[in-house]
Amino acid sequence: MLSMQNVAKIYRTDTVETHALRAFSMEVAEGEFVAVTGPSGSGKTTFLNIAGLLETFESGVYKLDGSDVSSLSDAKRSNVRNEKIGFIFQSFNLIPDLNVFDNVDVPLRYRGFKSAERKRRIESVLETVGLASRTKHLPSQLSGGQQQRVAIARALAGEPRFLLADEPTGNLDTQMAASVMALLTEINQRGTTIIMVTHDPSLAEQATRNIYIRDGQVSEDSSAETLSAPEAAA
Amino acid sequence: MEIGPIWRALTRNKTGAILIALQIAVTLAIIVNAVAIIQERSRLMARPSGVDEPNIFYLSSIGFGDDFNERVTIQEDLDAIRNTPGVVNAIQSNSVPLRGGGWSMGLQTEPGSESESSGVAVYFIDEHGLDTYGLELVAGENFTAADVNWREPQAVEWPDKVLLTQAMAETLYPDGFMEALGNTVYINGNEPMTVTGIIKQMQAPWNGWNGVERVMLVPQHTLFGSTRYIVRTEPGQRDRLMPEIEDMLAERSRDRIIRGMTTMEETRERSYQGDSGMVGILIFVVSLLTAITALGIVGLASFSVSRRTRQIGTRRALGATKPAILRYFMTENFLISIIGVLVGAALAIGLNMWMVQAFSLTPLGWYLVPVAMVLLLIVGQIAVLGPARRAASVPPAVATRTV
């Protein structure tokens, strides 16, 4: 489903070159729940950005769903993001001036769905995340956990092939974090591939596969049972 | 289109939008009424004087010596001027259109002090008058040399023939100006004058007078000590002939002063100096207001883009293309501008109604408000283009940045 071969990403300033990813290779199969861990600055977010077509890269090959997406135009990358990828952000990234319904509606409008179809999907995903009764609420009127659920609903509304989650529980307390993780697990069990970047080893343990990134490369690629605690905590 | 969500978002965050909409509204109200005033002033300035302005100049001759014979001097001066190569014709007259100073009298169709008279500007001319001014005779006939007599300063009698402009004839005979021809009109209440001809158009010396087209021409030379010669030249000869004729007249008699050499074009310019100054100021105000409004829109949109950088990145991450982001900000501005121009249209009409009552201005042309609305919408869209393009260039990766 997702295949990266020797992907390299360099951030350049006038004086410094930072190699965020070096010959980065990785394969993710359909239906997997992959947790990506690693120390700060290891390249986790860069990997997530490239996987989500949020950033371009210098070299290597990236295939998504069997198609090479390395050199797509900006507009095509937008379309791929909209149709195939769902994003869940650490800070939820809800639009504060839009209510729950309109927030979930954002990617669907870019997809060009008719109003009735959008409404059906929005109601369905809000039901899934348990917020069907909060459609008129503004983000500021919801708890952190509820806001992240709205963000998950927004990510799911377009029925993407896979979800990219960037520290999805980073801004939540333990109870809410557990609830969001349970929801992600449930979504994965329904067949959606999930790649989740996290610092939390206990969350990583709930994934079906763990990848540890260090210095812009995959340092370890193992199941949750075999990931060593010190590395995950680092 | 995202009109619904954009509108709902605007209503939840409306202070900036309301301020810009108000600015647009006030701008539109002022612009529309300023343009209406500009139009009215321009229309006044564009009215033809009826004379051959590009080729006419005039000058004054003021006699002072004991031996100065005004009547002979005038006759000889006019002969000399008319015989100068390049001169089409010349007359002695008391004034010219738009000069600001001249004679006015009252004419009536019935004798007696009880009858109502209509004000009329008076020009003294001779049989060369129509040709010198370049006037068009639409009915009747010109004066002959035999019609012309000499008017002393204290004279109260008037000649028995008069030419009227069409506008004056219509004022006296509302059923049709041709009725005036051959009829007797009365000056000074009881003194009869026969209308022997009607000229198409000629303006009075006062451009602000509401009867500016009401003019009468009488066949008289004046002996008032100071005389004014009106000279019409062949096209392109005016500027050459002005100093030549001035020198020639000065040479012909040392007992007088030649002064006040002025072209009709200068007279027009001076006459409408206040109006053109007003037009210039209003154009400046309109331009300034439009620019300030455009800058206001740029400022609000720029602030909005900076404040929503993360949000824009999120939209991009969720699948918005660059054109979609551009469209978002253009639409948002369009909605704000629509409110502004709608409120502005009402303000503009209200302001105009008040100005019509208070200052007797002409009511707005029906097209002014819609044209101004469209123009301000276009200005708004152009103004927001820069900030919107900056918004569209926000990279989607901003969505995952933690700061």
XYZ file of C-alpha atoms in Angstrom:
637
model
C 0.000 0.000 0.000
C 2.743 2.437 0.962
C 6.264 1.925 -0.273
C 9.248 4.204 0.203
C 12.587 3.315 -1.289
C 15.719 5.290 -0.468
C 13.825 8.487 0.169
C 16.028 11.415 1.156
C 14.923 14.743 2.537
C 17.234 17.633 3.211
C 16.263 20.947 4.829
C 18.523 23.739 3.696
C 19.195 27.187 5.120
C 21.866 29.611 3.904
C 24.485 27.961 6.084
C 23.174 24.598 7.199
C 21.979 21.420 5.528
C 19.956 19.059 7.688
C 19.450 15.515 6.437
C 16.052 14.700 7.891
C 15.674 11.390 6.051
C 18.562 9.386 4.579
C 17.917 6.504 2.219
C 14.682 5.924 4.048
C 12.946 2.721 3.017
C 9.722 1.291 4.346
C 6.765 -0.787 3.272
C 3.325 -0.680 4.856
C 0.717 -3.232 3.919
C -3.005 -2.649 3.751
C -4.750 -2.962 7.115
C -1.656 -2.432 9.233
C -1.612 -0.190 12.293
C 1.938 1.122 12.344
C 3.335 3.114 15.233
C 6.350 5.238 14.400
C 8.538 6.232 17.303
C 11.915 7.809 17.689
C 13.717 10.579 19.492
C 13.029 14.229 18.792
C 14.622 15.307 15.524
C 14.903 11.739 14.288
C 12.733 12.429 11.242
C 9.347 11.105 12.401
C 7.393 14.189 11.390
C 9.333 14.495 8.136
C 8.416 10.902 7.351
C 4.777 11.646 8.170
C 4.794 14.788 6.004
C 6.267 12.946 3.055
C 3.959 9.974 3.524
C 1.036 12.393 3.594
C 2.283 14.291 0.536
C 2.603 17.416 2.621
C 6.227 17.800 1.594
C 8.353 16.821 -1.365
C 11.682 14.997 -1.097
C 15.042 15.113 -2.839
C 15.461 11.562 -4.061
C 14.064 8.073 -3.826
C 10.752 6.552 -4.824
C 7.461 6.776 -3.024
C 4.578 4.622 -4.207
C 1.140 4.969 -2.747
C -1.436 2.359 -3.685
C 0.958 1.186 -6.365
C 1.273 4.595 -8.009
C 4.475 6.576 -7.984
C 3.605 9.872 -6.309
C 7.166 11.213 -6.229
C 6.712 13.814 -8.936
C 3.035 14.710 -8.881
C 2.016 18.322 -9.399
C 0.823 20.320 -6.407
C -2.800 20.043 -7.530
C -2.538 16.266 -8.008
C -0.935 15.890 -4.598
C -3.866 17.829 -3.129
C -6.291 15.460 -4.823
C -4.446 12.393 -3.551
C -4.387 13.794 -0.029
C -8.080 14.509 -0.244
C -9.114 11.138 -1.629
C -6.725 8.621 -0.098
C -5.304 10.067 3.100
C -6.902 11.094 6.369
C -4.941 13.341 8.734
C -5.173 13.477 12.502
C -3.069 16.189 14.126
C -1.705 16.558 17.606
C -3.433 19.930 18.063
C -6.598 18.722 16.337
C -6.349 21.570 13.808
C -10.050 22.202 13.798
C -11.176 25.484 12.277
C -12.308 27.522 15.270
C -14.952 29.567 13.428
C -16.706 26.504 12.007
C -19.005 24.227 13.950
C -18.522 20.454 14.148
C -20.604 19.778 11.050
C -18.775 22.366 8.938
C -15.368 21.187 10.165
C -16.064 17.632 9.061
C -17.457 19.043 5.839
C -14.178 20.771 4.848
C -12.462 17.878 2.994
C -15.760 16.705 1.514
C -16.314 20.069 -0.152
C -12.846 19.898 -1.694
C -13.803 16.449 -2.952
C -16.785 17.962 -4.764
C -19.494 15.805 -3.226
C -23.088 16.952 -3.509
C -24.737 18.395 -0.424
C -26.863 15.322 0.338
C -23.875 12.986 0.064
C -21.802 15.203 2.315
C -24.578 15.319 4.893
C -24.931 11.536 4.860
C -21.218 11.017 5.347
C -20.890 13.667 8.056
C -23.777 12.242 10.066
C -22.391 8.752 9.657
C -18.848 9.568 10.843
C -20.070 11.738 13.703
C -22.200 8.782 14.782
C -19.099 6.599 14.605
C -17.093 8.924 16.867
C -20.023 9.461 19.208
C -20.630 13.139 18.478
C -23.824 13.021 16.438
C -25.522 15.311 18.928
C -22.830 17.990 18.771
C -23.026 19.060 15.130
C -23.751 22.704 15.958
C -21.065 23.037 18.588
C -17.995 25.125 17.958
C -14.615 23.530 18.752
C -14.230 25.867 21.721
C -17.378 24.343 23.213
C -15.907 20.816 23.183
C -13.363 19.044 25.388
C -9.966 18.106 23.987
C -11.019 14.499 23.519
C -14.177 15.548 21.733
C -12.209 17.872 19.490
C -9.876 15.046 18.539
C -12.891 12.873 17.815
C -14.176 15.589 15.479
C -10.764 15.614 13.804
C -10.938 11.824 13.442
C -14.442 12.142 11.978
C -13.111 14.723 9.533
C -10.282 12.367 8.578
C -12.680 9.461 8.099
C -15.445 11.292 6.248
C -13.761 10.914 2.880
C -13.325 7.162 3.507
C -9.537 7.324 2.999
C -7.374 4.268 2.398
C -5.137 5.203 5.283
C -4.913 7.535 8.212
C -1.820 9.462 9.239
C -1.891 10.427 12.884
C 0.650 12.840 14.320
C 0.776 12.413 18.106
C -3.034 12.070 18.157
C -3.166 11.907 21.944
C -0.336 14.340 22.646
C -2.661 17.059 23.921
C -5.076 14.795 25.810
C -5.204 13.508 29.361
C -4.834 9.770 29.986
C -8.520 8.951 29.967
C -9.242 10.844 26.761
C -6.099 9.448 25.168
C -7.283 5.925 25.910
C -10.642 6.678 24.419
C -9.098 8.096 21.213
C -6.749 5.116 20.925
C -9.686 2.751 21.315
C -11.408 4.574 18.493
C -8.330 4.355 16.260
C -8.000 0.649 16.985
C -11.630 0.141 16.089
C -11.139 2.062 12.837
C -8.111 -0.063 12.022
C -10.042 -3.212 12.725
C -12.608 -2.083 10.169
C -9.829 -2.150 7.568
C -8.305 1.327 7.494
C -4.511 1.394 7.456
C -3.104 3.670 10.143
C 0.340 5.156 10.561
C 0.724 6.886 13.893
C 3.678 8.941 15.044
C 3.966 8.935 18.831
C 6.357 9.435 21.704
C 4.274 7.276 24.003
C 5.441 3.605 24.163
C 2.209 2.504 25.746
C 0.300 3.801 22.711
C 2.841 2.277 20.339
C 2.229 -1.064 22.000
C -1.354 -0.952 20.839
C -0.303 -0.849 17.187
C 0.191 -4.022 15.184
C 3.633 -2.957 14.061
C 6.278 -0.659 15.449
C 8.922 1.247 13.567
C 11.727 3.066 15.295
C 13.400 5.934 13.431
C 16.811 7.278 14.321
C 18.879 9.798 12.345
C 16.457 9.746 9.441
C 16.486 6.024 8.903
C 14.442 3.047 10.050
C 16.461 1.742 12.939
C 14.118 -1.011 13.972
C 11.026 -2.507 12.470
C 9.305 -4.941 14.726
C 5.964 -5.858 16.216
C 4.736 -4.093 19.348
C 5.742 -7.055 21.510
C 9.428 -6.820 20.537
C 9.963 -3.049 20.814
C 12.308 -2.323 23.675
C 10.962 0.082 26.276
C 14.046 2.369 26.582
C 14.126 3.045 22.841
C 10.465 3.759 22.710
C 10.737 6.139 25.616
C 13.738 7.945 24.219
C -18.384 27.154 -3.568
C -17.925 27.507 0.169
C -20.204 30.506 0.577
C -22.192 28.958 3.438
C -19.258 28.046 5.713
C -17.395 31.257 4.842
C -20.438 33.312 5.749
C -20.978 31.412 8.977
C -17.306 31.809 9.896
C -17.527 35.546 9.161
C -20.545 35.969 11.404
C -18.595 34.409 14.273
C -15.599 36.653 13.787
C -17.092 39.820 12.524
C -15.401 42.907 13.950
C -12.811 43.319 11.194
C -15.316 42.413 8.516
C -17.845 44.957 9.780
C -15.218 47.698 9.866
C -14.154 47.010 6.291
C -17.768 46.726 5.127
C -18.485 50.099 6.756
C -15.431 51.607 5.120
C -16.615 50.324 1.758
C -20.116 51.660 2.424
C -18.920 55.149 3.360
C -16.514 55.170 0.424
C -19.275 54.230 -1.979
C -21.644 56.874 -0.599
C -19.015 59.593 -0.909
C -17.685 58.425 -4.267
C -21.121 58.257 -5.863
C -22.076 61.737 -4.735
C -18.669 63.167 -5.567
C -18.916 61.690 -9.057
C -22.413 63.144 -9.395
C -21.023 66.582 -8.521
C -18.110 66.064 -10.913
C -20.556 65.122 -13.650
C -22.707 68.157 -12.993
C -19.728 70.514 -12.987
C -18.291 68.878 -16.101
C -21.627 69.188 -17.861
C -21.748 72.887 -17.000
C -18.191 73.406 -18.198
C -18.858 71.536 -21.431
C -21.749 73.800 -22.470
C -20.859 75.636 -25.665
C -20.746 79.396 -25.472
C -22.090 79.566 -29.005
C -19.142 81.578 -30.331
C -16.039 80.516 -32.257
C -13.918 80.257 -29.121
C -10.621 78.972 -30.557
C -10.303 81.884 -32.970
C -11.600 84.842 -30.968
C -9.701 87.272 -28.812
C -10.612 90.677 -27.474
C -8.940 93.766 -26.098
C -9.898 97.102 -24.620
C -9.094 100.597 -25.863
C -9.394 103.410 -23.326
C -9.139 106.953 -24.610
C -7.823 109.735 -22.385
C -6.531 112.689 -24.448
C -8.478 115.914 -24.984
C -8.212 115.370 -28.719
C -9.366 111.800 -28.525
C -12.335 111.302 -30.846
C -13.899 108.073 -29.761
C -16.369 107.673 -32.610
C -13.725 108.235 -35.322
C -11.216 106.086 -33.533
C -13.648 103.186 -33.300
C -14.554 103.410 -36.988
C -10.936 103.661 -38.078
C -9.783 100.950 -35.668
C -12.426 98.532 -36.895
C -11.555 99.265 -40.543
C -7.896 98.688 -39.801
C -8.481 95.470 -37.865
C -10.860 94.064 -40.484
C -8.306 94.821 -43.207
C -5.519 93.022 -41.402
C -4.637 89.783 -43.218
C -5.739 86.757 -41.217
C -8.639 88.575 -39.541
C -12.069 87.161 -40.407
C -14.029 90.026 -38.874
C -14.127 92.380 -35.907
C -16.647 94.421 -33.949
C -16.929 96.716 -31.022
C -19.003 95.124 -28.260
C -19.580 95.545 -24.582
C -18.708 92.009 -23.520
C -18.217 88.395 -24.558
C -19.756 85.172 -23.235
C -18.357 83.893 -19.914
C -16.433 87.113 -19.184
C -18.268 87.660 -15.936
C -19.265 91.290 -16.603
C -21.898 92.653 -18.978
C -25.302 94.200 -19.378
C -28.652 92.759 -18.552
C -32.140 94.054 -19.166
C -35.710 92.740 -19.047
C -37.847 91.950 -22.063
C -41.594 91.395 -22.111
C -44.168 90.622 -24.738
C -46.745 93.084 -23.440
C -46.069 96.748 -22.566
C -46.538 98.148 -19.090
C -44.950 97.817 -15.714
C -47.507 95.214 -14.642
C -46.382 92.746 -17.313
C -43.786 90.203 -16.310
C -40.393 90.623 -17.916
C -37.649 88.048 -18.485
C -34.025 88.847 -17.814
C -31.761 88.924 -20.839
C -28.070 89.577 -21.452
C -27.341 92.428 -23.872
C -24.562 92.514 -26.449
C -24.090 95.620 -28.588
C -22.976 94.692 -32.081
C -23.078 95.962 -35.640
C -23.771 94.211 -38.942
C -20.464 92.321 -38.552
C -21.481 90.874 -35.170
C -22.830 87.509 -36.259
C -19.776 86.801 -38.387
C -17.356 88.006 -35.722
C -18.825 85.805 -32.999
C -19.492 82.958 -35.425
C -23.196 82.849 -34.586
C -25.789 80.907 -36.563
C -28.885 82.813 -37.673
C -31.757 80.314 -37.714
C -34.515 82.710 -38.746
C -34.959 86.314 -39.910
C -32.119 88.517 -40.997
C -28.930 90.132 -39.778
C -28.641 93.851 -39.036
C -27.602 96.143 -41.848
C -25.193 99.058 -41.509
C -28.212 101.360 -41.610
C -29.639 99.728 -38.482
C -26.589 100.565 -36.387
C -26.479 103.806 -34.396
C -24.291 105.280 -31.668
C -25.142 104.998 -28.004
C -24.089 107.725 -25.595
C -23.364 106.848 -21.944
C -26.557 108.404 -20.601
C -28.816 107.157 -23.390
C -31.987 105.349 -22.330
C -33.483 104.768 -25.789
C -33.087 101.470 -27.521
C -32.957 100.651 -31.223
C -36.163 99.395 -32.799
C -34.588 96.108 -33.962
C -33.293 93.219 -31.896
C -31.959 89.706 -32.483
C -32.775 87.089 -29.872
C -31.277 83.711 -29.076
C -33.587 80.747 -29.542
C -33.629 80.249 -25.751
C -34.752 83.840 -25.145
C -37.371 83.611 -27.889
C -38.708 80.420 -26.276
C -38.816 82.140 -22.886
C -40.948 84.929 -24.290
C -42.986 82.637 -26.574
C -43.225 79.219 -24.922
C -45.338 77.826 -27.782
C -42.390 78.060 -30.152
C -39.441 80.367 -30.654
C -40.449 81.126 -34.239
C -43.446 83.073 -32.899
C -41.003 85.724 -31.766
C -39.864 86.533 -35.282
C -41.463 89.768 -36.486
C -43.163 90.315 -33.163
C -42.695 93.315 -30.924
C -41.126 92.913 -27.543
C -40.788 95.639 -24.912
C -37.711 96.830 -23.062
C -37.816 99.204 -20.085
C -41.489 98.315 -19.794
C -42.865 100.254 -22.748
C -40.154 100.698 -25.354
C -40.924 98.487 -28.383
C -38.342 96.476 -30.336
C -39.068 94.270 -33.314
C -37.476 90.836 -33.317
C -35.865 90.714 -36.755
C -33.855 87.557 -36.343
C -33.235 84.538 -34.147
C -29.821 83.048 -33.549
C -29.304 79.482 -32.533
C -27.247 79.906 -29.405
C -25.054 82.303 -27.483
C -24.244 82.445 -23.800
C -24.482 85.411 -21.468
C -21.343 86.706 -19.716
C -22.358 84.929 -16.467
C -21.973 81.139 -16.485
C -23.750 80.667 -13.164
C -26.944 82.403 -14.246
C -29.827 80.013 -14.793
C -30.807 82.032 -17.899
C -27.321 81.852 -19.365
C -28.683 81.137 -22.852
C -31.007 84.177 -22.841
C -29.311 86.802 -24.969
C -30.347 89.790 -27.078
C -28.204 91.503 -29.698
C -28.822 95.163 -30.442
C -27.397 97.199 -33.331
C -25.402 99.884 -31.554
C -21.889 101.162 -31.153
C -21.186 102.529 -27.700
C -19.390 105.733 -26.801
C -18.504 104.926 -23.208
C -14.847 106.063 -23.212
C -13.638 102.521 -22.852
C -14.379 100.269 -25.751
C -13.869 96.574 -26.357
C -12.915 95.115 -29.754
C -13.804 91.499 -30.499
C -11.618 89.963 -33.200
C -12.160 86.672 -34.987
C -9.217 85.282 -36.899
C -8.723 82.556 -39.406
C -7.918 79.214 -37.745
C -4.351 79.132 -36.461
C -3.798 82.922 -36.856
C -5.009 84.089 -33.439
C -1.774 83.947 -31.497
C 0.176 85.619 -34.290
C -2.380 88.406 -34.702
C -2.841 89.280 -31.043
C 0.443 91.190 -30.577
C 0.294 92.490 -34.131
C -3.116 94.107 -33.644
C -2.198 95.387 -30.209
C 0.872 97.123 -31.665
C -1.069 98.403 -34.637
C -3.773 99.976 -32.454
C -1.207 101.472 -30.118
C 0.554 103.023 -33.101
C -2.667 104.413 -34.552
C -3.395 106.686 -31.594
C -1.280 107.835 -28.668
C -4.330 109.157 -26.807
C -5.478 105.837 -25.528
C -4.349 102.742 -23.696
C -4.650 99.265 -25.177
C -5.038 96.597 -22.556
C -6.898 93.472 -21.491
C -5.785 91.337 -24.452
C -7.536 88.030 -23.768
C -8.534 84.975 -25.771
C -11.946 83.374 -25.485
C -10.212 80.179 -24.350
C -8.599 82.048 -21.450
C -11.976 83.558 -20.630
C -13.574 80.117 -20.519
C -10.770 78.769 -18.345
C -11.058 81.686 -15.917
C -14.831 81.499 -15.892
C -14.834 77.859 -14.820
C -11.748 78.034 -12.598
C -13.795 77.325 -9.468
C -15.592 74.446 -11.111
C -12.446 72.825 -12.479
C -10.781 73.293 -9.086
C -13.733 71.575 -7.441
C -13.589 68.739 -9.990
C -9.864 68.323 -9.357
C -10.347 68.179 -5.582
C -13.217 65.711 -5.877
C -11.236 63.451 -8.225
C -8.407 63.514 -5.666
C -10.819 62.704 -2.829
C -12.415 59.868 -4.810
C -9.009 58.415 -5.696
C -7.741 58.784 -2.134
C -10.821 57.163 -0.623
C -10.674 54.291 -3.090
C -6.989 53.783 -2.351
C -7.567 53.912 1.430
C -10.389 51.388 1.124
C -8.244 49.125 -1.029
C -5.431 49.387 1.522
C -7.910 48.599 4.294
C -8.933 45.459 2.463
C -5.281 44.523 1.905
C -4.608 45.104 5.611
C -7.538 43.047 6.835
C -6.853 40.228 4.387
C -3.130 40.202 5.240
C -3.920 40.071 8.940
C -6.442 37.351 8.298
C -3.914 35.288 6.337
C -1.258 35.677 9.054
C -3.734 34.745 11.764
C -4.934 31.699 9.871
C -1.668 30.321 8.522
C -2.094 27.079 10.445
C -5.698 26.831 9.327
C -4.699 27.341 5.712
C -2.053 24.626 6.055
C -4.699 22.315 7.511
C -7.045 23.012 4.606
C -4.213 22.280 2.199
C -3.476 19.040 4.057
C -7.137 18.080 3.815
C -7.055 18.446 0.053
C -7.479 22.127 -0.786
C -5.606 23.095 -3.930
C -3.884 26.466 -4.206
C -6.725 27.848 -6.359
C -9.202 26.660 -3.720
C -7.398 28.689 -1.036
C -7.217 31.681 -3.364
C -10.929 31.326 -4.050
C -11.667 31.100 -0.328
C -10.152 34.508 0.425
C -11.590 36.096 -2.709
C -15.042 34.810 -1.768
C -14.674 35.984 1.809
C -13.728 39.454 0.606
C -16.553 39.402 -1.925
C -19.088 38.693 0.812
C -17.727 41.515 2.981
C -17.703 43.846 -0.023
C -21.252 42.908 -1.017
C -22.496 43.922 2.423
C -20.434 47.118 2.170
C -21.710 48.120 -1.261
C -25.332 47.321 -0.383
C -25.188 49.485 2.729
C -23.192 52.046 0.721
C -25.845 52.145 -2.002
C -28.511 53.002 0.547
C -26.209 55.617 2.121
C -25.362 57.097 -1.287
C -29.007 57.482 -2.248
C -29.908 58.935 1.154
C -26.990 61.378 1.030
C -27.951 62.433 -2.490
C -31.580 62.998 -1.523
C -30.398 65.258 1.282
C -27.958 67.101 -1.008
C -30.638 67.589 -3.660
C -32.835 69.224 -1.041
C -30.114 71.184 0.717
C -27.970 72.317 -2.236
C -30.319 71.897 -5.227
C -28.013 69.313 -6.781
C -29.147 67.171 -9.673
C -30.410 63.743 -8.514
C -28.065 60.798 -9.131
C -28.048 59.206 -12.558
C -29.670 55.748 -12.260
C -26.467 54.024 -13.342
C -24.077 55.700 -10.875
C -24.820 53.521 -7.856
C -24.683 50.145 -9.682
C -21.522 51.175 -11.546
C -19.855 52.283 -8.298
C -20.939 49.030 -6.627
C -19.382 46.945 -9.383
C -16.219 49.058 -9.421
C -15.753 48.794 -5.651
C -16.310 45.040 -5.821
C -13.618 44.852 -8.493
C -11.290 47.078 -6.432
C -11.915 44.785 -3.448
C -11.111 41.688 -5.453
C -7.931 43.256 -6.835
C -6.906 44.411 -3.351
C -7.370 40.974 -1.828
C -5.534 39.214 -4.631
C -2.072 39.738 -3.109
C -2.914 38.453 0.383
C -4.959 35.613 -1.151
C -1.986 34.553 -3.258
C 0.184 34.594 -0.143
C -2.410 32.404 1.548
C -2.400 29.991 -1.380
C 1.366 29.679 -1.097
C 1.201 28.473 2.527
C 2.605 24.934 2.397
C 0.424 22.087 3.667
C 3.235 20.943 5.977
C 2.390 23.943 8.193
C -0.459 21.785 9.483
C 1.924 19.478 11.328
C 4.116 22.213 12.813
C 3.666 22.464 16.524
C 4.272 26.232 16.800
